[in-house]
Amino acid sequence: MRLGLGMRLKTPVIVLNEKAYVESAGKKGLELAKICEEVAVEHGVSIAICPQQLELAKIASLVKIPCFAQHVDAVEPGSQTGFVTLESIKEAGAVGSLVNHSEHRLKIADIDFIVTKAASLDLLTIVCTNNIAVSKAVAELKPYAVAVEPPELIGTGRAVSKVDPAIVANTVKEVKRVDEECVVLCGAGVTNGEDVRAAIELGADGVLLASGVVKAKDPKAALVDLVSGLG
Amino acid sequence: MRLGLGMRLKTPVIVLNEKAYVESAGKKGLELAKICEEVAVEHGVSIAICPQQLELAKIASLVKIPCFAQHVDAVEPGSQTGFVTLESIKEAGAVGSLVNHSEHRLKIADIDFIVTKAASLDLLTIVCTNNIAVSKAVAELKPYAVAVEPPELIGTGRAVSKVDPAIVANTVKEVKRVDEECVVLCGAGVTNGEDVRAAIELGADGVLLASGVVKAKDPKAALVDLVSGLG
Amino acid sequence: MRLGLGMRLKTPVIVLNEKAYVESAGKKGLELAKICEEVAVEHGVSIAICPQQLELAKIASLVKIPCFAQHVDAVEPGSQTGFVTLESIKEAGAVGSLVNHSEHRLKIADIDFIVTKAASLDLLTIVCTNNIAVSKAVAELKPYAVAVEPPELIGTGRAVSKVDPAIVANTVKEVKRVDEECVVLCGAGVTNGEDVRAAIELGADGVLLASGVVKAKDPKAALVDLVSGLG
Amino acid sequence: MRLGLGMRLKTPVIVLNEKAYVESAGKKGLELAKICEEVAVEHGVSIAICPQQLELAKIASLVKIPCFAQHVDAVEPGSQTGFVTLESIKEAGAVGSLVNHSEHRLKIADIDFIVTKAASLDLLTIVCTNNIAVSKAVAELKPYAVAVEPPELIGTGRAVSKVDPAIVANTVKEVKRVDEECVVLCGAGVTNGEDVRAAIELGADGVLLASGVVKAKDPKAALVDLVSGLG
């Protein structure tokens, strides 16, 4: 699905990063995307998905929820082998990209390049950060969203919104102070509806998560539980 | 298309790297793949294609010629964001990957990891090199193919097989001395049938090229001209 | 020379980056440092120097002006081969480091790590930036100094303070708005006293330069000319 | 100390990598170098040392044993900030560099660049490798030495020459088959004279080690024990 000019995600939103898990490769990745679509429709909530890179164009053509690339490179189209341009994300039918995920950090000048160029192409950037200071710094670059994720909690099942509520609340406060339009997500360890509710109550516009759904025995049940925290 | 266990490309072969050109993004990338498929069938020749990364699963499901990723990362499946695993290449329906392209160089331990693991997954690796010494070194790692491309000729239209025949002939000789099973391609500046014929006469098993077709006014005509040099 | 606890450079300041030029290697690098020291003393001005990495401990022990590393890695002391820690900069007798030079860009989380840890070790960080937005972002991390250098002017002899005064003036304004304690330098193309004077008049606390002195026929004369613009 | 034209290290040799440990920073790094020098003289054995990068020029001017950089970048002298050139290693009075340490891996084309250029400057390259296949590959590039170090044993105190003798013996055999002039070192977990003796008996020309001496309570005693295994 492609959002129209100037459109934004409906918030609160759950953004599911499929990562490079075995459980999200090939057909399984499409199944996950279909589950997200079903739950979004059935529950009337906003869910976006980040398929594995090689599957992005395929999955974006088969589901109606917003799709994001997991990563984009700070390069112009041209003689570049194996790099992902913002233009190719648009052509693939996606609405934007995660940027600077803790597993795929970028140079600051490259984040600035990506955020600026994405805006000119009407693509959404969700820039991941590791703490409050970096969140503020990134907000100065005017991305669509900042997603704060303390690296030490990623994949632990111990939700940032429960274990470290101050980082969520203060990131929201500081980022909005720099740019009140900026969407703020939080992530790391988010597993269930309570974690989501806690995040929303702390002022976040949504959550970014991965293993809590991708590696769940029953991903749909896990997702239904998560959306219960949205409102 | 997926090759069966232990299968190899039919040689001589033309491998088309679509790179990240505007002319190969989205639908245009699929059109290029379809042209390659048509020419392969009509002329009974062996052509493989490397779509843009985000389009790989989609294009691999829509054409019958072998598809390669342009790049693969030396990572295991798991908590990796925006990286491309060998497993995801297989799930996408591709037959292998370019490795260490001059525009996307890799560490030697990572090339070793990729080549070894790809073999265990029945995936083909085409490892790019910049000179004879590096070609010999790579051959010791036992990839499916070595593709020698002097960086200074890439994208120039001055074909390596015409301008620097010694590098082609000596790469063939030295690589086959290390591993006689290893396929040897050459690339950089290859534009027409004469360039291909010269490469084959120097002992190469095929060519790797990009702009000569992708940026041609009439890509099909360019490709038909190229295959005229195959035999 | 090592500055005491909580000390800062005297401003306005000229910071000379020796880079990896032939003209600054080995003995020549020490000669350049000695010239900087002489001019600083003779003219009563503030000059700091960034020797080549391998020479830092040696030169820092032989001159009395402040020495900076050209680069520091975001690593803790330990089992790290060939990386430069903040601790080793302190042990070498230097007062801090350039960070994120346009020729050696860093990830944003790493800049944050370095800036934060340097402050705790009483080391000064001069973080290089490429435009106003990135300068503001970096200022949020609270480095000792921001040095804005438009990459397209580096090494051209066309001074940023003359060719693009707005970037200097606005970087000063925006950085001081975020953190009024933050020192602001500018660089790229700075060659003579007029360029320095223009920078100071635009509100900069000094300049960062390299080729204008290192590659000058008479480095001392070039430096004397530069300091004439300081006040 | 600088070796003369075409000179090589006397073998068997112990190469001590000081890494970025607290115990090898600043004055302590010089003390370690002095201990190596003393033991080399007192025992008539061949010991080389790799000081921390910032200390290289200083230490190389103060000891008579051969000094290596821990890392060198594949760049030409010039407008490069914070990178270490081969030329600067020579100017610093060192005899060569470690290359591609497991903690600082390089791209294969860059290893080729460094090895080739170092030879032309009469500098010695010790290229680290992680297994037999990569050792053979590197040997094709004609470095001065290959140092095989299984990453999983580094810093464990479990010596490669005792725990995995086959990797040492086979690396020696395969590397010498490719290039009989190539010196072969082994490393990882080497702690005492028995480990060294085992390495020599397996055909290695010496050992590369770090923590076994740097982090020893009595580095000199540790080194004396190590040299007891040399012959």
Coordinates of C-alpha atoms in Angstrom, one line a residue, chain A residues 100 105-109 111-112 128 130-131 133-134 136-138 140-142 177-178, chain C residues 100 105-109 111-112 128 130-131 133-134 136-138 140-142 177-178:
Chain A
N100 CA 19.6 3.5 11.9
R105 CA 23.7 1.8 12.6
L106 CA 24.4 4.7 10.2
K107 CA 26.6 7.7 10.1
I108 CA 25.0 10.9 11.1
A109 CA 25.6 12.6 7.8
I111 CA 20.9 9.8 8.4
D112 CA 20.5 13.5 7.5
C128 CA 15.9 4.3 15.6
N130 CA 19.5 4.3 21.7
N131 CA 18.9 6.9 24.3
A133 CA 20.4 12.4 23.8
V134 CA 20.6 10.6 20.5
K136 CA 17.0 14.7 20.6
A137 CA 19.9 14.9 18.1
V138 CA 17.9 12.9 15.5
E140 CA 16.9 18.0 14.9
L141 CA 17.1 16.3 11.5
K142 CA 13.3 16.3 11.2
R177 CA 10.2 19.9 22.3
V178 CA 12.6 19.9 19.3
Chain C
N100 CA 33.5 12.5 12.7
R105 CA 32.5 9.7 9.5
L106 CA 31.0 8.0 12.5
K107 CA 27.7 6.5 13.5
I108 CA 25.6 8.7 15.6
A109 CA 25.5 6.4 18.6
I111 CA 29.6 10.0 18.5
D112 CA 27.3 10.1 21.5
C128 CA 32.9 17.8 12.6
N130 CA 28.7 19.0 7.1
N131 CA 25.7 21.3 7.4
A133 CA 21.1 20.5 10.5
V134 CA 23.8 18.0 11.4
K136 CA 22.3 21.2 15.5
A137 CA 21.9 17.5 15.9
V138 CA 25.5 17.1 17.2
E140 CA 22.3 18.1 21.3
L141 CA 25.0 15.6 22.3
K142 CA 27.0 18.3 24.1
R177 CA 20.7 28.1 20.7
V178 CA 21.0 24.4 21.6

